[in-house]
Coordinates of C-alpha atoms in Angstrom, one line a residue:
X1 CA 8.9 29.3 -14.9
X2 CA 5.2 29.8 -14.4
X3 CA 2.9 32.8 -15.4
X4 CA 2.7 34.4 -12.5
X5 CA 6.8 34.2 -12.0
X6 CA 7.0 35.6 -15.3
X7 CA 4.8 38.6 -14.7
X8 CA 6.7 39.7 -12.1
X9 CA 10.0 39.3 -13.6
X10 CA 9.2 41.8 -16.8
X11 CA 7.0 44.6 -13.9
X12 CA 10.4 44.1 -11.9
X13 CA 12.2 44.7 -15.3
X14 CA 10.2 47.7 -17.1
X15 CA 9.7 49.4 -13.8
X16 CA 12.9 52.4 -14.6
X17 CA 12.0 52.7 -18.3
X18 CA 8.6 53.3 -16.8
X19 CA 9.3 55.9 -14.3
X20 CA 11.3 57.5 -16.2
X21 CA 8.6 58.1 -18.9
X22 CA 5.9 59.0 -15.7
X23 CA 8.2 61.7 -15.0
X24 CA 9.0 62.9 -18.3
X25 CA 5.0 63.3 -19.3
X26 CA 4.2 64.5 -16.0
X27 CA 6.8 67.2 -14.8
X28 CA 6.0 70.8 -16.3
X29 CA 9.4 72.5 -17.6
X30 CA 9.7 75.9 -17.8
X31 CA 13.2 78.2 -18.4
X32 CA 12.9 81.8 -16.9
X33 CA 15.7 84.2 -18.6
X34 CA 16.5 86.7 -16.2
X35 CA 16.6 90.4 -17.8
X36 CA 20.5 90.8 -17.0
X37 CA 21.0 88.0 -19.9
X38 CA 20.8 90.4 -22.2
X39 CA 22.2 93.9 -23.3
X40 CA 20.1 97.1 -22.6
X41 CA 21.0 98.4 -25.9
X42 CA 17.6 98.0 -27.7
X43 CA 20.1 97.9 -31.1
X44 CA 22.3 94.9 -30.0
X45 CA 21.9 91.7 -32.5
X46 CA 21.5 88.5 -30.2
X47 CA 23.1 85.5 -31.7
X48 CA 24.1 83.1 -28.7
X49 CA 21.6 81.1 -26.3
X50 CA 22.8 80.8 -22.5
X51 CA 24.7 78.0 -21.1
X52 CA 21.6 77.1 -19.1
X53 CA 19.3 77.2 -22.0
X54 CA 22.3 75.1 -23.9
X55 CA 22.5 72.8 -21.4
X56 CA 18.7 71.9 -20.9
X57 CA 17.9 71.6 -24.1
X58 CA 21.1 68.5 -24.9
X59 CA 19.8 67.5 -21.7
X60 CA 15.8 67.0 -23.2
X61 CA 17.3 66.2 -26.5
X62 CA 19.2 62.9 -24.6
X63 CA 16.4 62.3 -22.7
X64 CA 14.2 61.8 -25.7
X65 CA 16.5 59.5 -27.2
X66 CA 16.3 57.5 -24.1
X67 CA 12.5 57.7 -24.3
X68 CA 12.5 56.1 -27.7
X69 CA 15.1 53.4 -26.9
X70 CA 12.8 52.4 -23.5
X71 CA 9.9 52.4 -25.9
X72 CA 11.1 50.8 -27.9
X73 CA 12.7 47.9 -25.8
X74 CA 9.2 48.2 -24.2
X75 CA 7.7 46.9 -27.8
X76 CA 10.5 44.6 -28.0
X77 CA 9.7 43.1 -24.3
X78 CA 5.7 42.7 -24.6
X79 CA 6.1 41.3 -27.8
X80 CA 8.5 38.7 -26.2
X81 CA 6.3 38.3 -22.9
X82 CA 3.1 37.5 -25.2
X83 CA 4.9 35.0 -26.9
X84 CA 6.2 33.1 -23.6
X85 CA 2.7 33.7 -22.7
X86 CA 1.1 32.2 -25.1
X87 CA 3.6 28.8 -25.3
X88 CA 3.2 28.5 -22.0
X89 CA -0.6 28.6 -22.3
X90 CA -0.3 25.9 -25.2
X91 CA 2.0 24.3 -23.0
X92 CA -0.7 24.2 -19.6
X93 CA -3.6 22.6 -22.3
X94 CA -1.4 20.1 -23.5
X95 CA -0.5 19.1 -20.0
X96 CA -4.1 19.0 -19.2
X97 CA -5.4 16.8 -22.6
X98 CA -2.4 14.2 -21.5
X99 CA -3.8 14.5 -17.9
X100 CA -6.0 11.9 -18.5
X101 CA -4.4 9.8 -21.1
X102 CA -3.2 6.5 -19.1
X103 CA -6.7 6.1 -17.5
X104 CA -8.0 6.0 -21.2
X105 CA -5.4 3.9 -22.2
X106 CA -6.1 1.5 -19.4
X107 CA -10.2 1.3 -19.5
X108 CA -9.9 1.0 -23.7
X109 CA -7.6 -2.6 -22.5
X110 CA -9.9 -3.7 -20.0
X111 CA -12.8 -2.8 -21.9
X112 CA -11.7 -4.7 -24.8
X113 CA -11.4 -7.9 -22.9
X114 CA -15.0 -8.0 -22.1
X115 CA -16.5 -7.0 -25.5
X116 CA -18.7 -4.0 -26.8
X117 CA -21.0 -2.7 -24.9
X118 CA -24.8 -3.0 -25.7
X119 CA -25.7 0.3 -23.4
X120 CA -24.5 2.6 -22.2
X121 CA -24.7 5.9 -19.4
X122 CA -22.1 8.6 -19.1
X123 CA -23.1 11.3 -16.1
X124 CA -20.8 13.9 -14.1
X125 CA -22.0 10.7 -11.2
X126 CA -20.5 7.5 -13.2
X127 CA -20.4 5.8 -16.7
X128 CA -22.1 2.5 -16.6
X129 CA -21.6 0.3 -19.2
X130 CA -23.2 -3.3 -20.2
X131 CA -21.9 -6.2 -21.6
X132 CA -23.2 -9.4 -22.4
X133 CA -21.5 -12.4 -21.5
X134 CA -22.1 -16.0 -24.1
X135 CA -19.9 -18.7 -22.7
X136 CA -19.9 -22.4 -23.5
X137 CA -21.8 -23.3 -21.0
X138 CA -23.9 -20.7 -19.4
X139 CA -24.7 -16.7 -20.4
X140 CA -24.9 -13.3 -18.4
X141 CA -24.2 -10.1 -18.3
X142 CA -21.4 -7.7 -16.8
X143 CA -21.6 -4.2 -15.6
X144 CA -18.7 -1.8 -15.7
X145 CA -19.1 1.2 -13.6
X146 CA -16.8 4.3 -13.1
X147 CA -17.9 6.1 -10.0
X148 CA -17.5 10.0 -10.2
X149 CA -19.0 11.4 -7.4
X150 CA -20.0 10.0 -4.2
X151 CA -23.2 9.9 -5.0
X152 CA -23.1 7.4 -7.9
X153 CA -23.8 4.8 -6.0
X154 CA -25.6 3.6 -2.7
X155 CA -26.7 0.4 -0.6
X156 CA -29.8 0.3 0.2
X157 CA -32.5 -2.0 2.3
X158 CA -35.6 -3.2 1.5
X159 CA -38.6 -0.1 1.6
X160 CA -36.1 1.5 2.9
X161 CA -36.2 -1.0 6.8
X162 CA -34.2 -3.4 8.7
X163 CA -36.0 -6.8 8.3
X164 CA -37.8 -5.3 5.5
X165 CA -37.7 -6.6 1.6
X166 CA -38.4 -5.6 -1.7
X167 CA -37.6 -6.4 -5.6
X168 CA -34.4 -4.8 -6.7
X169 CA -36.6 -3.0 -9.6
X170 CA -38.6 -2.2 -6.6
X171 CA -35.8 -0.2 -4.9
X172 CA -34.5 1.1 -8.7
X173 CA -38.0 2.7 -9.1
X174 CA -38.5 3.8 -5.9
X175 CA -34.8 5.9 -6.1
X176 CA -35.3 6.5 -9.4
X177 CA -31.6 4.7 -10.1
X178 CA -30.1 4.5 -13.5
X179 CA -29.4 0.9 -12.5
X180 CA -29.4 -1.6 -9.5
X181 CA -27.6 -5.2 -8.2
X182 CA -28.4 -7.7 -5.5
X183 CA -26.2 -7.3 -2.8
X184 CA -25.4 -9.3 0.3
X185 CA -27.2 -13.1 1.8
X186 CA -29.6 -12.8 4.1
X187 CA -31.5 -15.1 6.5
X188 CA -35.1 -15.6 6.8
X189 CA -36.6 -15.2 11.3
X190 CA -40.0 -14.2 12.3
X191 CA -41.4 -13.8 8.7
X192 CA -38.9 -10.9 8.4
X193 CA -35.8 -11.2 5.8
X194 CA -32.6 -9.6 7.4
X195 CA -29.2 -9.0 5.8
X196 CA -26.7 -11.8 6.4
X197 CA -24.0 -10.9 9.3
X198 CA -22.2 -7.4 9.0
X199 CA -24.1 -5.0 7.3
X200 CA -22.9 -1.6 7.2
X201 CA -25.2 1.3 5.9
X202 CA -24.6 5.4 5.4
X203 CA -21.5 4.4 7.8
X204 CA -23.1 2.5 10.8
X205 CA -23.6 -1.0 11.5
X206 CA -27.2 -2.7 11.2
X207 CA -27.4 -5.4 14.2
X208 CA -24.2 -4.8 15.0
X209 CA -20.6 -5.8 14.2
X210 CA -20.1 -10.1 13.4
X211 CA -16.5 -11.0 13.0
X212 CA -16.2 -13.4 10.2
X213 CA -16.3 -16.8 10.3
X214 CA -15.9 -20.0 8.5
X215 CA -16.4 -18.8 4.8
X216 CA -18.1 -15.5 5.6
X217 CA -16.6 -12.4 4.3
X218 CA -17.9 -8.6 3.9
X219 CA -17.7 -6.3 0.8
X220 CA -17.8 -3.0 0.4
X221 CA -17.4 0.5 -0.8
X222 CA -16.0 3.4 1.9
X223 CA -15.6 7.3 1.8
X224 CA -12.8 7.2 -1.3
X225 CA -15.1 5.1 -3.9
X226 CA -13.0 1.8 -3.1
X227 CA -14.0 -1.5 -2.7
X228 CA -13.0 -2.8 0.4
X229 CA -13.3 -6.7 1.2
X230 CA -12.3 -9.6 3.1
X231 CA -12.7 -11.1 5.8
X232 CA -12.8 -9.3 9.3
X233 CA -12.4 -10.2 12.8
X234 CA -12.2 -7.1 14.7
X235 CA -14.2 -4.0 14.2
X236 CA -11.6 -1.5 14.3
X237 CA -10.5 -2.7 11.4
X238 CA -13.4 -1.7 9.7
X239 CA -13.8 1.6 11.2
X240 CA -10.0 2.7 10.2
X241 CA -11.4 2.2 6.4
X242 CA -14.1 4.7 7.2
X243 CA -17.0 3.0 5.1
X244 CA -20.1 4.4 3.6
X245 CA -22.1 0.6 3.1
X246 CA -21.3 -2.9 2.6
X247 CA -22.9 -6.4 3.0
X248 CA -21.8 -10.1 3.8
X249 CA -22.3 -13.5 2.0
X250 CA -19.5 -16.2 0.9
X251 CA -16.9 -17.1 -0.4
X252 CA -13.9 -14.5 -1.3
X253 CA -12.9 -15.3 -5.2
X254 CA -10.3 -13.6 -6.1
X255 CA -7.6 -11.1 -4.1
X256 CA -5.2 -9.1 -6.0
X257 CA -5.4 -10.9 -9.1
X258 CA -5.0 -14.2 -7.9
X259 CA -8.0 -16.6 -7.7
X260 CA -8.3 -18.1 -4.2
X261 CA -9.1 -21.8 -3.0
X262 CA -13.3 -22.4 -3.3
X263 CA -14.4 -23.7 -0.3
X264 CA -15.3 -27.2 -0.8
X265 CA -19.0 -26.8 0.2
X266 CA -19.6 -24.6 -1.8
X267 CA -17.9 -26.5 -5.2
X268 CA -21.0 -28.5 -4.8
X269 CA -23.9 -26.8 -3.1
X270 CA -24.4 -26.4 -6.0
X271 CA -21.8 -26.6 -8.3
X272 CA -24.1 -24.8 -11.1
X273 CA -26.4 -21.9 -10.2
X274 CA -27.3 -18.3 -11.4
X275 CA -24.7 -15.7 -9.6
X276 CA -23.9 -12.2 -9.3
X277 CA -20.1 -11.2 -8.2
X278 CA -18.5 -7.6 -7.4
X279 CA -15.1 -7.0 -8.4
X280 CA -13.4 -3.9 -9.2
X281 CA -10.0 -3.2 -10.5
X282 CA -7.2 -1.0 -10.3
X283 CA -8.4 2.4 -11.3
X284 CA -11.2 1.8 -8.5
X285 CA -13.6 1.0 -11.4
X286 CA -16.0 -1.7 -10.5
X287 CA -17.1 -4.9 -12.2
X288 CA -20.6 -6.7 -11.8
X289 CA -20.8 -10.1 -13.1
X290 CA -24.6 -11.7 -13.2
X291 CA -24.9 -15.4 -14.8
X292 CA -28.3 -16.8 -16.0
X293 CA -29.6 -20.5 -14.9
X294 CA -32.8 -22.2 -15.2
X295 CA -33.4 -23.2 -11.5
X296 CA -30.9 -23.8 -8.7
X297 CA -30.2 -27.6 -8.6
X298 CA -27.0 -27.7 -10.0
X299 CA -27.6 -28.5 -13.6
X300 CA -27.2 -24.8 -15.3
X301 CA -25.7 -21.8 -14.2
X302 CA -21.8 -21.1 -13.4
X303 CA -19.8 -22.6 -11.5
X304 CA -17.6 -20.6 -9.1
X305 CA -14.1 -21.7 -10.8
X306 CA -16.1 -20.6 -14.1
X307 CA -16.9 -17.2 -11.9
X308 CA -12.8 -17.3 -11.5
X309 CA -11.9 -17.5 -14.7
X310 CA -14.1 -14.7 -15.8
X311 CA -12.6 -12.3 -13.2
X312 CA -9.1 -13.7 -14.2
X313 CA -10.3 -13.2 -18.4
X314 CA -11.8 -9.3 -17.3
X315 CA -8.6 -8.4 -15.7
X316 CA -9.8 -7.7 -12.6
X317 CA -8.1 -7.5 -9.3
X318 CA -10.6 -8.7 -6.2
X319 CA -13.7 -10.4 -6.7
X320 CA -16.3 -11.3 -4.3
X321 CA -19.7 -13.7 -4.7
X322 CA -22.2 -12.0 -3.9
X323 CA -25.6 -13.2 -3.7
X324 CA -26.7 -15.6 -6.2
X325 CA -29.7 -18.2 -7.3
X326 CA -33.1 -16.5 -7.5
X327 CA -31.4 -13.5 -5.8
X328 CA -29.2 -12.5 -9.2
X329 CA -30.8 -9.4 -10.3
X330 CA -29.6 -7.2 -12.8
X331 CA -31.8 -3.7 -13.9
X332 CA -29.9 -1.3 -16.2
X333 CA -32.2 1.7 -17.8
X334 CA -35.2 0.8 -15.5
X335 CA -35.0 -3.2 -17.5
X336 CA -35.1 -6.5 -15.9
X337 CA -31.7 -7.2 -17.9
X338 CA -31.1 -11.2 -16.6
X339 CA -33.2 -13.6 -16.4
X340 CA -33.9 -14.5 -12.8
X341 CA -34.3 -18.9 -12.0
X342 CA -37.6 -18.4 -9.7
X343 CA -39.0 -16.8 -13.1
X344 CA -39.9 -13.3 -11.2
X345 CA -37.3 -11.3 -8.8
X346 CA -37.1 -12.3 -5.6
X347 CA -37.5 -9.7 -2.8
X348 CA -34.0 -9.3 -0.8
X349 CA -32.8 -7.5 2.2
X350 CA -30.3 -5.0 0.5
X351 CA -29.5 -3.5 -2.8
X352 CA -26.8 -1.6 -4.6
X353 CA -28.4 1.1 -6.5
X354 CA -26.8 3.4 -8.9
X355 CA -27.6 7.1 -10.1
X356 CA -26.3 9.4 -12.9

């Protein structure tokens, strides 16, 4: 029974007892003895009350003994509502401390699989957390972020124009972002630098819709903080997931937990580089992977089975590559956190920025 339900159950119950007392404290009794009630001798002894006067007075006489029972089931009742009251206010902040309690449960496991993290930022927008990644044969960085609010994270282009591009610490200093990650490919026309295929930003296409093809595949985040991704071949079935932004590149790694086939192009062009991969799991959380390598030939780096594994280790559920070679670019806390192969940042089409 709620609180509300159990208000109105004890007004419904107490309302007669009250009444009764309203009427009681507010109705003005008075007896009038009318002259013929007693003898005109001036010498007569009067020893007996009227019937009437009898009457009234066992009439008050049970009427107060009914006002001190009501009272006193009255006490009796209040005491018994506060009580309810209050278990059932224990009850509702228990219920709201256990609220909560499987989504801790679940980021503690998944957080435990990657390591500790070496930062951290906790806003009503997102938490962000970093890791660093030391494998046998390459090292990098993850970034865990729990979105909050819509506005914890954004895609943006370069200076803010199509064709345009800038540093990703360009873009995180220009927002004033807590932290930023290269997004989609692009392709170089004209001397401008424009984001690779379907590129979706604040909800509408930039250069129009491209269904996918060959190894192609878009990623990104719509209206209810999900990663959406995959390959596409029809634009309606884009607008029925009712994004905010997203960006293309190649190849899809990983879809519901279960690492997909690699291309065979790209096992060996090249089969080492730096990368950067989105993935996100099944709370909605989302999972940045950015691997260090010297340069792009092929002889340090991950490979994207390694990448696999990684997402498979982390627990994640889809993972895309985004991105990778002298495009990796990691900035958490207005840093340069990897280290990227062309030995500065490159400047790049599109951005994912984040904000606490």
């Amino acid at each position: 029974m709620s609180v509300k339900q159990l208000n109105r159950l004890m007004l419904v119950s107490l309302a007669p007892f009250i009444g009764m007392l309203i009427w009681l404290l507010g109705t003005n009794l008075s007896f009038q003895l009318q002259s013929t009630a007693f003898p005109k001798d001036s010498d007569a002894h009067y020893t007996s009350i009227p019937e009437q006067t009898n009457t009234v007075i066992s009439g008050l006489d049970k009427a107060k003994q009914t006002a001190l029972h009501t009272a006193s089931s009255i006490k009796k009742n209040v005491k018994l509502y506060h009580a309810v009251n209050e278990n059932m206010n224990g009850v509702v902040v228990l219920s709201s401390s256990q609220l909560g309690r499987p989504f801790l449960i679940y980021d503690r496991r998944i957080t435990r699989k990657i390591g500790s993290p070496v930062q951290q930022v906790q806003s009503d927008k997102l938490t962000a957390q970093l890791f660093t990644i030391n494998a046998q044969n390459f090292s990098g960085y993850a970034m865990k972020v729990k979105l909050k609010s819509s506005n914890g994270m954004k895609m943006v282009l370069g200076n803010d124009k199509y064709g345009s591009a800038e540093t990703t610490l360009s873009a995180v200093r220009r927002y004033n972002a807590i932290a930023g990650v290269n997004a989609g490919g692009f392709a170089d026309q004209a001397g401008k630098r424009y984001p690779l295929s379907t590129t979706v930003l604040n909800g509408q296409y930039l250069g129009g819709f491209q269904p996918s093809e060959k190894d192609l595949f878009f990623v990104g985040l719509n209206e209810s903080l999900k990663l959406v991704g995959g390959k596409v071949t029809d634009r309606s079935d884009l607008d029925e997931k009712k994004l905010k932004f997203g960006a293309s590149f190649v190849p899809v790694l990983m879809k519901n937990g279960v690492p997909l086939p690699i291309p065979a192009k790209w096992q060996t062009s090249p089969s080492r580089a730096p990368r950067t991969v989105i993935a996100n799991y099944k709370d909605n959380q989302l999972l940045f992977l950015v691997i260090d390598g010297r340069n792009e030939a092929g002889s340090s780096g991950a490979t994207l089975e390694e990448m696999q594994y990684l997402l498979e280790r982390f627990g994640a559920i889809d993972g895309y590559n985004l991105d990778g070679g002298g495009s990796s670019s990691l900035i958490f806390n207005g840093r340069v956190i990897n280290h990227p192969s062309d030995g500065t940042l490159r400047p790049l089409p599109t951005h994912f920025l984040f904000f606490k």
